[in-house]
Amino acid sequence: MFLLCALAASEEYTGTQSKYLDIYATQDILIQDCQFTGLGGWAVYHPAVRIQQGTPAFSTTITETTFTNCQATWAGGFSFEASTNFKVMKTVVDSCKSGSSYDYGCIAHIKPTSDIVYTLTLNSFINCPGGSKPLDCFGYGKLSNLNFTNDWASAGIKGAANGVLAYDTATKIDTSYTNFYKCYSTCGILYAYYITDTCTISNSNFIENTVAKWYLVGTEGSKKSLKVDSCIFKDNIYGGHEIFGVYSGVQMIVVNCKLDSTTMAGTISQDGNTVTSATEIPIVFYATGVVEAKIPYGQPSNGQASSPGTGPTAAVPVIPGDLPTEDPDGTASKGNEDTGDIPVETEDASNTNSSHVANADSGKGGKSTGKSTPMWLLAVIAGAVVVAALIVGFVASKFYEKRLDESDSQYSNQESEDTEHIEIPPQQPEEQHDEEPVDPDLNQPDLTSMELTPDLTSRELNGAPENDNEENDDE
């Protein structure tokens, strides 16, 4: 029964979707290999996918999915406002736009209603214009191997943007191995807004981005520090504005970075930074036919950057370092923790820069509806199974009792019949015999023989002559 419920209690979607999905996550949700194209509009409230409610006992996964030319007030691609575990991987948001409010951006709005730690990995967010916070992240998040290319954070009616990637009143968000390439913002390519715990950005590239007003990386009103660690800043366009800035709140920490500017605002703690034209950090992405990235997908042996592969036979890469990449079947791969090499799984050993294609423009040709099992139906099935089990158990017990009674009855009848057929033969009178007088000496033990027998035995063993008895007889 429990296995039946576990298998049935899931909701799955695949293929081309012709309308937006408004999902209440009261069971496991899987959105896999879906294509959302041209959904929504300027005044439309719902994003292409909106996920609500649920509990941490369930999980929600979006994988190998594309959002193209979608637009909504709440977020162009997807929004998550639920309590389930949440993962987005190997997914592309391409040319999506924000709606009339400019509040929640053009890529996604992620605001969990519980303290779950969500994961975004191996995703590309490209060519998405508009909205004050294109990727708006709250709560606890683990972000890695993300590709932001040509995304715009513009103020609109809000007055100022808050980052292409926004840590929005976040508790703790950590981002690593991520590219920001040719993005534009009026305030912050990365912006930490009223964070309550230390958040980080590490081992990431900021290449050829444009700052129209305030900071490239900034914080505002935060109670804890934003830490920028081991990042590359190269060929960014500042227009006289700052690379780092603290508008209000605690200091920012910048360590071990390669910088292309020294103009900063507010309290910045620095250690181990250098101003130099550095080589970009090679980063692994999940490539599709529509994704172009400035930074290579793997570092070739000659150390030179190369363009990403987009061939349909290319393999799925793995995350560098010690961060595992889980495929939908549950398998995981790990990087070289000792050397720090960035491994890339390929079907051809010579093709080290290829990546898997996300089926961005091929589609599945019609498999558009999701498979869902309502919870009330599961309850009815479970109740029916329980009732059937009780009925079967009751009938079996009655049958067993009946067989037991029949067995006892047969045993009693058989015992009675056996008793009736037992014949006791009559006792015969004992024959009378004349008693003969008994010699008293016959009942006495033969002491002579009892004494002689062991003596003879011992003498025979000692080799005594056989005529000793004759001599005794003569005496």
PDB file of C-alpha atoms in Angstrom, residues 3-267:
ATOM      1  CA  LEU A   3       4.680   1.588  -2.202  1.00  0.00           C
ATOM      2  CA  LEU A   4       1.576   2.272  -4.275  1.00  0.00           C
ATOM      3  CA  CYS A   5       1.103   5.665  -2.634  1.00  0.00           C
ATOM      4  CA  ALA A   6       4.787   6.553  -3.012  1.00  0.00           C
ATOM      5  CA  LEU A   7       4.736   5.761  -6.714  1.00  0.00           C
ATOM      6  CA  ALA A   8       1.489   7.578  -7.333  1.00  0.00           C
ATOM      7  CA  ALA A   9       2.177  10.707  -5.267  1.00  0.00           C
ATOM      8  CA  SER A  10       4.063  12.684  -7.896  1.00  0.00           C
ATOM      9  CA  GLU A  11       3.250  15.174 -10.605  1.00  0.00           C
ATOM     10  CA  GLU A  12       5.331  15.188 -13.785  1.00  0.00           C
ATOM     11  CA  TYR A  13       5.464  17.433 -16.828  1.00  0.00           C
ATOM     12  CA  THR A  14       7.375  16.979 -20.079  1.00  0.00           C
ATOM     13  CA  GLY A  15       7.336  18.284 -23.632  1.00  0.00           C
ATOM     14  CA  THR A  16       5.988  21.528 -25.102  1.00  0.00           C
ATOM     15  CA  GLN A  17       3.687  23.455 -22.772  1.00  0.00           C
ATOM     16  CA  SER A  18       1.017  25.625 -24.389  1.00  0.00           C
ATOM     17  CA  LYS A  19       0.020  27.487 -21.212  1.00  0.00           C
ATOM     18  CA  TYR A  20       1.548  28.447 -17.896  1.00  0.00           C
ATOM     19  CA  LEU A  21       1.675  26.007 -14.980  1.00  0.00           C
ATOM     20  CA  ASP A  22       0.247  27.102 -11.633  1.00  0.00           C
ATOM     21  CA  ILE A  23       1.312  24.275  -9.308  1.00  0.00           C
ATOM     22  CA  TYR A  24       0.450  23.634  -5.665  1.00  0.00           C
ATOM     23  CA  ALA A  25       3.274  21.426  -4.441  1.00  0.00           C
ATOM     24  CA  THR A  26       1.331  18.978  -2.270  1.00  0.00           C
ATOM     25  CA  GLN A  27       3.392  16.148  -3.748  1.00  0.00           C
ATOM     26  CA  ASP A  28       6.713  15.707  -5.552  1.00  0.00           C
ATOM     27  CA  ILE A  29       6.948  17.830  -8.704  1.00  0.00           C
ATOM     28  CA  LEU A  30       9.166  17.056 -11.710  1.00  0.00           C
ATOM     29  CA  ILE A  31       9.344  19.412 -14.690  1.00  0.00           C
ATOM     30  CA  GLN A  32      11.716  17.721 -17.109  1.00  0.00           C
ATOM     31  CA  ASP A  33      12.570  18.436 -20.742  1.00  0.00           C
ATOM     32  CA  CYS A  34       9.795  21.015 -21.103  1.00  0.00           C
ATOM     33  CA  GLN A  35       9.636  23.922 -23.537  1.00  0.00           C
ATOM     34  CA  PHE A  36       7.815  27.131 -22.573  1.00  0.00           C
ATOM     35  CA  THR A  37       7.736  29.579 -25.489  1.00  0.00           C
ATOM     36  CA  GLY A  38       6.001  32.929 -25.917  1.00  0.00           C
ATOM     37  CA  LEU A  39       3.799  32.673 -22.827  1.00  0.00           C
ATOM     38  CA  GLY A  40       2.447  35.633 -20.867  1.00  0.00           C
ATOM     39  CA  GLY A  41       2.572  39.333 -21.646  1.00  0.00           C
ATOM     40  CA  TRP A  42       3.136  42.842 -20.284  1.00  0.00           C
ATOM     41  CA  ALA A  43       0.114  42.789 -17.944  1.00  0.00           C
ATOM     42  CA  VAL A  44       0.069  39.033 -17.244  1.00  0.00           C
ATOM     43  CA  TYR A  45       0.588  38.156 -13.593  1.00  0.00           C
ATOM     44  CA  HIS A  46       1.641  34.500 -13.790  1.00  0.00           C
ATOM     45  CA  PRO A  47       5.110  33.428 -14.949  1.00  0.00           C
ATOM     46  CA  ALA A  48       5.456  30.378 -17.159  1.00  0.00           C
ATOM     47  CA  VAL A  49       5.802  28.221 -14.020  1.00  0.00           C
ATOM     48  CA  ARG A  50       4.617  29.211 -10.558  1.00  0.00           C
ATOM     49  CA  ILE A  51       5.087  26.840  -7.613  1.00  0.00           C
ATOM     50  CA  GLN A  52       3.361  27.413  -4.258  1.00  0.00           C
ATOM     51  CA  GLN A  53       2.749  25.798  -0.847  1.00  0.00           C
ATOM     52  CA  GLY A  54       4.021  22.274  -0.101  1.00  0.00           C
ATOM     53  CA  THR A  55       6.179  21.005   2.755  1.00  0.00           C
ATOM     54  CA  PRO A  56       9.875  20.032   3.084  1.00  0.00           C
ATOM     55  CA  ALA A  57       8.750  16.402   2.821  1.00  0.00           C
ATOM     56  CA  PHE A  58       8.296  16.944  -0.927  1.00  0.00           C
ATOM     57  CA  SER A  59      10.719  18.005  -3.655  1.00  0.00           C
ATOM     58  CA  THR A  60      10.346  20.184  -6.729  1.00  0.00           C
ATOM     59  CA  THR A  61      12.789  19.835  -9.630  1.00  0.00           C
ATOM     60  CA  ILE A  62      13.085  21.740 -12.906  1.00  0.00           C
ATOM     61  CA  THR A  63      15.636  20.154 -15.228  1.00  0.00           C
ATOM     62  CA  GLU A  64      16.601  20.222 -18.920  1.00  0.00           C
ATOM     63  CA  THR A  65      13.905  22.809 -19.585  1.00  0.00           C
ATOM     64  CA  THR A  66      13.826  26.007 -21.674  1.00  0.00           C
ATOM     65  CA  PHE A  67      11.908  29.242 -21.126  1.00  0.00           C
ATOM     66  CA  THR A  68      11.986  31.380 -24.288  1.00  0.00           C
ATOM     67  CA  ASN A  69      10.355  34.780 -24.924  1.00  0.00           C
ATOM     68  CA  CYS A  70       8.084  34.523 -21.889  1.00  0.00           C
ATOM     69  CA  GLN A  71       6.905  37.613 -19.999  1.00  0.00           C
ATOM     70  CA  ALA A  72       5.045  38.231 -16.736  1.00  0.00           C
ATOM     71  CA  THR A  73       4.709  40.686 -13.887  1.00  0.00           C
ATOM     72  CA  TRP A  74       5.793  38.125 -11.277  1.00  0.00           C
ATOM     73  CA  ALA A  75       8.829  36.843 -13.232  1.00  0.00           C
ATOM     74  CA  GLY A  76       9.387  36.033 -16.873  1.00  0.00           C
ATOM     75  CA  GLY A  77      10.581  32.449 -16.438  1.00  0.00           C
ATOM     76  CA  PHE A  78       9.520  30.846 -13.150  1.00  0.00           C
ATOM     77  CA  SER A  79       8.693  31.684  -9.548  1.00  0.00           C
ATOM     78  CA  PHE A  80       9.002  29.548  -6.438  1.00  0.00           C
ATOM     79  CA  GLU A  81       7.065  30.448  -3.276  1.00  0.00           C
ATOM     80  CA  ALA A  82       6.769  27.077  -1.597  1.00  0.00           C
ATOM     81  CA  SER A  83       8.217  25.031   1.262  1.00  0.00           C
ATOM     82  CA  THR A  84       9.391  22.009  -0.707  1.00  0.00           C
ATOM     83  CA  ASN A  85      12.994  21.208  -1.491  1.00  0.00           C
ATOM     84  CA  PHE A  86      13.791  22.992  -4.739  1.00  0.00           C
ATOM     85  CA  LYS A  87      16.363  22.382  -7.478  1.00  0.00           C
ATOM     86  CA  VAL A  88      16.813  23.935 -10.920  1.00  0.00           C
ATOM     87  CA  MET A  89      19.487  22.390 -13.119  1.00  0.00           C
ATOM     88  CA  LYS A  90      20.480  22.230 -16.799  1.00  0.00           C
ATOM     89  CA  THR A  91      17.839  24.819 -17.616  1.00  0.00           C
ATOM     90  CA  VAL A  92      17.865  27.869 -19.918  1.00  0.00           C
ATOM     91  CA  VAL A  93      15.943  31.126 -19.542  1.00  0.00           C
ATOM     92  CA  ASP A  94      16.338  32.935 -22.865  1.00  0.00           C
ATOM     93  CA  SER A  95      14.955  36.350 -23.887  1.00  0.00           C
ATOM     94  CA  CYS A  96      12.375  36.473 -21.102  1.00  0.00           C
ATOM     95  CA  LYS A  97      11.058  39.840 -19.890  1.00  0.00           C
ATOM     96  CA  SER A  98       9.503  41.349 -16.806  1.00  0.00           C
ATOM     97  CA  GLY A  99       5.979  42.736 -16.804  1.00  0.00           C
ATOM     98  CA  SER A 100       4.540  46.061 -15.835  1.00  0.00           C
ATOM     99  CA  SER A 101       5.664  46.166 -12.192  1.00  0.00           C
ATOM    100  CA  TYR A 102       9.419  45.767 -12.793  1.00  0.00           C
ATOM    101  CA  ASP A 103       9.559  44.223  -9.334  1.00  0.00           C
ATOM    102  CA  TYR A 104      10.596  40.631  -9.737  1.00  0.00           C
ATOM    103  CA  GLY A 105      12.669  40.583 -12.844  1.00  0.00           C
ATOM    104  CA  CYS A 106      12.775  38.748 -16.082  1.00  0.00           C
ATOM    105  CA  ILE A 107      14.457  35.459 -15.107  1.00  0.00           C
ATOM    106  CA  ALA A 108      13.012  34.095 -11.858  1.00  0.00           C
ATOM    107  CA  HIS A 109      11.696  34.954  -8.418  1.00  0.00           C
ATOM    108  CA  ILE A 110      12.726  32.518  -5.646  1.00  0.00           C
ATOM    109  CA  LYS A 111      11.252  33.125  -2.205  1.00  0.00           C
ATOM    110  CA  PRO A 112      10.852  29.912  -0.150  1.00  0.00           C
ATOM    111  CA  THR A 113       8.288  29.859   2.643  1.00  0.00           C
ATOM    112  CA  SER A 114      10.459  27.582   4.817  1.00  0.00           C
ATOM    113  CA  ASP A 115      14.152  27.309   5.682  1.00  0.00           C
ATOM    114  CA  ILE A 116      14.947  24.835   2.908  1.00  0.00           C
ATOM    115  CA  VAL A 117      18.218  25.262   0.998  1.00  0.00           C
ATOM    116  CA  TYR A 118      17.471  25.470  -2.710  1.00  0.00           C
ATOM    117  CA  THR A 119      19.964  24.665  -5.471  1.00  0.00           C
ATOM    118  CA  LEU A 120      20.569  26.276  -8.860  1.00  0.00           C
ATOM    119  CA  THR A 121      23.314  24.653 -10.915  1.00  0.00           C
ATOM    120  CA  LEU A 122      24.380  24.384 -14.558  1.00  0.00           C
ATOM    121  CA  ASN A 123      21.818  26.929 -15.762  1.00  0.00           C
ATOM    122  CA  SER A 124      22.090  29.667 -18.400  1.00  0.00           C
ATOM    123  CA  PHE A 125      20.217  32.974 -18.156  1.00  0.00           C
ATOM    124  CA  ILE A 126      20.750  34.896 -21.390  1.00  0.00           C
ATOM    125  CA  ASN A 127      19.381  37.934 -23.216  1.00  0.00           C
ATOM    126  CA  CYS A 128      16.841  38.761 -20.511  1.00  0.00           C
ATOM    127  CA  PRO A 129      16.086  42.516 -20.344  1.00  0.00           C
ATOM    128  CA  GLY A 130      14.179  44.535 -17.790  1.00  0.00           C
ATOM    129  CA  GLY A 131      13.118  44.334 -14.195  1.00  0.00           C
ATOM    130  CA  SER A 132      14.953  45.668 -11.189  1.00  0.00           C
ATOM    131  CA  LYS A 133      16.138  42.187 -10.108  1.00  0.00           C
ATOM    132  CA  PRO A 134      16.312  39.709 -13.020  1.00  0.00           C
ATOM    133  CA  LEU A 135      17.199  36.764 -10.745  1.00  0.00           C
ATOM    134  CA  ASP A 136      15.690  37.572  -7.360  1.00  0.00           C
ATOM    135  CA  CYS A 137      16.817  35.186  -4.592  1.00  0.00           C
ATOM    136  CA  PHE A 138      15.695  35.075  -0.962  1.00  0.00           C
ATOM    137  CA  GLY A 139      16.429  32.685   1.915  1.00  0.00           C
ATOM    138  CA  TYR A 140      19.092  29.958   1.785  1.00  0.00           C
ATOM    139  CA  GLY A 141      20.569  29.200  -1.621  1.00  0.00           C
ATOM    140  CA  LYS A 142      23.429  27.284  -3.227  1.00  0.00           C
ATOM    141  CA  LEU A 143      24.183  28.640  -6.700  1.00  0.00           C
ATOM    142  CA  SER A 144      26.914  27.267  -8.947  1.00  0.00           C
ATOM    143  CA  ASN A 145      27.971  27.092 -12.596  1.00  0.00           C
ATOM    144  CA  LEU A 146      25.535  29.754 -13.754  1.00  0.00           C
ATOM    145  CA  ASN A 147      25.916  31.658 -17.007  1.00  0.00           C
ATOM    146  CA  PHE A 148      24.563  35.234 -17.041  1.00  0.00           C
ATOM    147  CA  THR A 149      25.056  36.655 -20.543  1.00  0.00           C
ATOM    148  CA  ASN A 150      23.605  39.930 -21.856  1.00  0.00           C
ATOM    149  CA  ASP A 151      21.060  40.340 -19.049  1.00  0.00           C
ATOM    150  CA  TRP A 152      19.785  43.792 -18.037  1.00  0.00           C
ATOM    151  CA  ALA A 153      18.766  45.070 -14.610  1.00  0.00           C
ATOM    152  CA  SER A 154      17.002  48.351 -15.308  1.00  0.00           C
ATOM    153  CA  ALA A 155      15.119  50.543 -12.907  1.00  0.00           C
ATOM    154  CA  GLY A 156      11.910  51.128 -14.814  1.00  0.00           C
ATOM    155  CA  ILE A 157       9.405  52.695 -12.447  1.00  0.00           C
ATOM    156  CA  LYS A 158      11.416  51.536  -9.405  1.00  0.00           C
ATOM    157  CA  GLY A 159      14.056  54.267  -9.616  1.00  0.00           C
ATOM    158  CA  ALA A 160      17.032  51.908  -9.294  1.00  0.00           C
ATOM    159  CA  ALA A 161      17.914  48.330 -10.030  1.00  0.00           C
ATOM    160  CA  ASN A 162      19.070  45.887  -7.372  1.00  0.00           C
ATOM    161  CA  GLY A 163      21.368  43.566  -9.285  1.00  0.00           C
ATOM    162  CA  VAL A 164      21.241  41.181 -12.204  1.00  0.00           C
ATOM    163  CA  LEU A 165      21.657  38.645  -9.408  1.00  0.00           C
ATOM    164  CA  ALA A 166      19.981  39.943  -6.253  1.00  0.00           C
ATOM    165  CA  TYR A 167      20.516  38.563  -2.760  1.00  0.00           C
ATOM    166  CA  ASP A 168      17.180  39.966  -1.618  1.00  0.00           C
ATOM    167  CA  THR A 169      16.737  40.176   2.173  1.00  0.00           C
ATOM    168  CA  ALA A 170      18.475  36.828   2.037  1.00  0.00           C
ATOM    169  CA  THR A 171      19.546  34.720   4.979  1.00  0.00           C
ATOM    170  CA  LYS A 172      22.526  32.972   3.405  1.00  0.00           C
ATOM    171  CA  ILE A 173      23.301  32.550  -0.287  1.00  0.00           C
ATOM    172  CA  ASP A 174      26.574  31.244  -1.698  1.00  0.00           C
ATOM    173  CA  THR A 175      27.424  31.519  -5.399  1.00  0.00           C
ATOM    174  CA  SER A 176      30.443  29.926  -7.062  1.00  0.00           C
ATOM    175  CA  TYR A 177      31.879  29.216 -10.535  1.00  0.00           C
ATOM    176  CA  THR A 178      29.545  31.673 -12.225  1.00  0.00           C
ATOM    177  CA  ASN A 179      29.978  34.029 -15.206  1.00  0.00           C
ATOM    178  CA  PHE A 180      28.584  37.532 -15.612  1.00  0.00           C
ATOM    179  CA  TYR A 181      29.344  38.482 -19.212  1.00  0.00           C
ATOM    180  CA  LYS A 182      28.193  41.637 -21.019  1.00  0.00           C
ATOM    181  CA  CYS A 183      25.441  42.321 -18.510  1.00  0.00           C
ATOM    182  CA  TYR A 184      24.079  45.789 -17.759  1.00  0.00           C
ATOM    183  CA  SER A 185      22.736  47.366 -14.568  1.00  0.00           C
ATOM    184  CA  THR A 186      21.949  50.774 -13.167  1.00  0.00           C
ATOM    185  CA  CYS A 187      22.970  49.456  -9.748  1.00  0.00           C
ATOM    186  CA  GLY A 188      24.832  46.217  -9.267  1.00  0.00           C
ATOM    187  CA  ILE A 189      25.586  43.248 -11.428  1.00  0.00           C
ATOM    188  CA  LEU A 190      25.511  41.509  -8.036  1.00  0.00           C
ATOM    189  CA  TYR A 191      23.647  43.279  -5.244  1.00  0.00           C
ATOM    190  CA  ALA A 192      23.168  42.151  -1.628  1.00  0.00           C
ATOM    191  CA  TYR A 193      20.077  43.794  -0.234  1.00  0.00           C
ATOM    192  CA  TYR A 194      19.447  43.644   3.540  1.00  0.00           C
ATOM    193  CA  ILE A 195      21.082  40.235   4.010  1.00  0.00           C
ATOM    194  CA  THR A 196      20.997  38.765   7.541  1.00  0.00           C
ATOM    195  CA  ASP A 197      23.957  36.367   7.341  1.00  0.00           C
ATOM    196  CA  THR A 198      27.293  36.306   5.535  1.00  0.00           C
ATOM    197  CA  CYS A 199      26.756  35.651   1.816  1.00  0.00           C
ATOM    198  CA  THR A 200      29.500  34.879  -0.704  1.00  0.00           C
ATOM    199  CA  ILE A 201      30.471  35.047  -4.347  1.00  0.00           C
ATOM    200  CA  SER A 202      33.593  33.012  -5.175  1.00  0.00           C
ATOM    201  CA  ASN A 203      35.641  31.736  -8.124  1.00  0.00           C
ATOM    202  CA  SER A 204      33.515  33.703 -10.561  1.00  0.00           C
ATOM    203  CA  ASN A 205      34.102  35.978 -13.561  1.00  0.00           C
ATOM    204  CA  PHE A 206      32.843  39.528 -14.173  1.00  0.00           C
ATOM    205  CA  ILE A 207      33.735  40.222 -17.818  1.00  0.00           C
ATOM    206  CA  GLU A 208      32.768  43.210 -20.017  1.00  0.00           C
ATOM    207  CA  ASN A 209      29.800  44.272 -17.903  1.00  0.00           C
ATOM    208  CA  THR A 210      28.466  47.839 -17.856  1.00  0.00           C
ATOM    209  CA  VAL A 211      27.591  49.880 -14.760  1.00  0.00           C
ATOM    210  CA  ALA A 212      25.293  52.789 -15.638  1.00  0.00           C
ATOM    211  CA  LYS A 213      25.068  54.363 -12.173  1.00  0.00           C
ATOM    212  CA  TRP A 214      26.278  53.002  -8.875  1.00  0.00           C
ATOM    213  CA  TYR A 215      28.344  49.840  -8.231  1.00  0.00           C
ATOM    214  CA  LEU A 216      29.347  46.696 -10.075  1.00  0.00           C
ATOM    215  CA  VAL A 217      29.068  44.752  -6.790  1.00  0.00           C
ATOM    216  CA  GLY A 218      27.190  46.459  -3.990  1.00  0.00           C
ATOM    217  CA  THR A 219      25.403  46.038  -0.677  1.00  0.00           C
ATOM    218  CA  GLU A 220      22.679  47.968   1.075  1.00  0.00           C
ATOM    219  CA  GLY A 221      21.284  47.833   4.615  1.00  0.00           C
ATOM    220  CA  SER A 222      22.915  44.479   5.353  1.00  0.00           C
ATOM    221  CA  LYS A 223      23.485  43.186   8.878  1.00  0.00           C
ATOM    222  CA  LYS A 224      26.247  40.829   7.734  1.00  0.00           C
ATOM    223  CA  SER A 225      29.022  41.105   5.177  1.00  0.00           C
ATOM    224  CA  LEU A 226      29.052  40.145   1.537  1.00  0.00           C
ATOM    225  CA  LYS A 227      32.325  38.308   0.850  1.00  0.00           C
ATOM    226  CA  VAL A 228      33.867  38.435  -2.640  1.00  0.00           C
ATOM    227  CA  ASP A 229      36.530  35.726  -2.850  1.00  0.00           C
ATOM    228  CA  SER A 230      38.923  34.717  -5.666  1.00  0.00           C
ATOM    229  CA  CYS A 231      36.984  36.370  -8.490  1.00  0.00           C
ATOM    230  CA  ILE A 232      38.176  37.849 -11.805  1.00  0.00           C
ATOM    231  CA  PHE A 233      37.140  41.362 -12.908  1.00  0.00           C
ATOM    232  CA  LYS A 234      38.166  42.090 -16.481  1.00  0.00           C
ATOM    233  CA  ASP A 235      37.311  44.737 -19.108  1.00  0.00           C
ATOM    234  CA  ASN A 236      34.237  46.025 -17.303  1.00  0.00           C
ATOM    235  CA  ILE A 237      32.852  49.460 -18.233  1.00  0.00           C
ATOM    236  CA  TYR A 238      32.377  51.627 -15.157  1.00  0.00           C
ATOM    237  CA  GLY A 239      31.647  55.075 -16.608  1.00  0.00           C
ATOM    238  CA  GLY A 240      33.265  56.664 -13.579  1.00  0.00           C
ATOM    239  CA  HIS A 241      31.373  54.494 -11.115  1.00  0.00           C
ATOM    240  CA  GLU A 242      32.698  52.046  -8.511  1.00  0.00           C
ATOM    241  CA  ILE A 243      33.719  48.421  -8.739  1.00  0.00           C
ATOM    242  CA  PHE A 244      32.596  47.850  -5.110  1.00  0.00           C
ATOM    243  CA  GLY A 245      30.244  49.911  -2.998  1.00  0.00           C
ATOM    244  CA  VAL A 246      28.513  49.804   0.377  1.00  0.00           C
ATOM    245  CA  TYR A 247      25.493  52.091   0.347  1.00  0.00           C
ATOM    246  CA  SER A 248      24.639  51.347   3.992  1.00  0.00           C
ATOM    247  CA  GLY A 249      25.135  48.594   6.543  1.00  0.00           C
ATOM    248  CA  VAL A 250      28.243  46.587   7.407  1.00  0.00           C
ATOM    249  CA  GLN A 251      31.438  46.362   5.403  1.00  0.00           C
ATOM    250  CA  MET A 252      32.094  44.272   2.303  1.00  0.00           C
ATOM    251  CA  ILE A 253      35.000  41.802   2.312  1.00  0.00           C
ATOM    252  CA  VAL A 254      37.082  41.384  -0.870  1.00  0.00           C
ATOM    253  CA  VAL A 255      39.930  38.846  -0.868  1.00  0.00           C
ATOM    254  CA  ASN A 256      42.251  37.241  -3.433  1.00  0.00           C
ATOM    255  CA  CYS A 257      40.610  38.896  -6.443  1.00  0.00           C
ATOM    256  CA  LYS A 258      42.051  40.138  -9.742  1.00  0.00           C
ATOM    257  CA  LEU A 259      40.675  43.657 -10.262  1.00  0.00           C
ATOM    258  CA  ASP A 260      40.335  46.015 -13.203  1.00  0.00           C
ATOM    259  CA  SER A 261      39.489  49.068 -11.064  1.00  0.00           C
ATOM    260  CA  THR A 262      40.337  50.495  -7.652  1.00  0.00           C
ATOM    261  CA  THR A 263      37.424  52.920  -7.363  1.00  0.00           C
ATOM    262  CA  MET A 264      35.314  51.940  -4.358  1.00  0.00           C
ATOM    263  CA  ALA A 265      32.684  53.485  -2.097  1.00  0.00           C
ATOM    264  CA  GLY A 266      31.900  52.779   1.549  1.00  0.00           C
ATOM    265  CA  THR A 267      33.738  50.439   3.886  1.00  0.00           C
TER     266      THR A 267
END
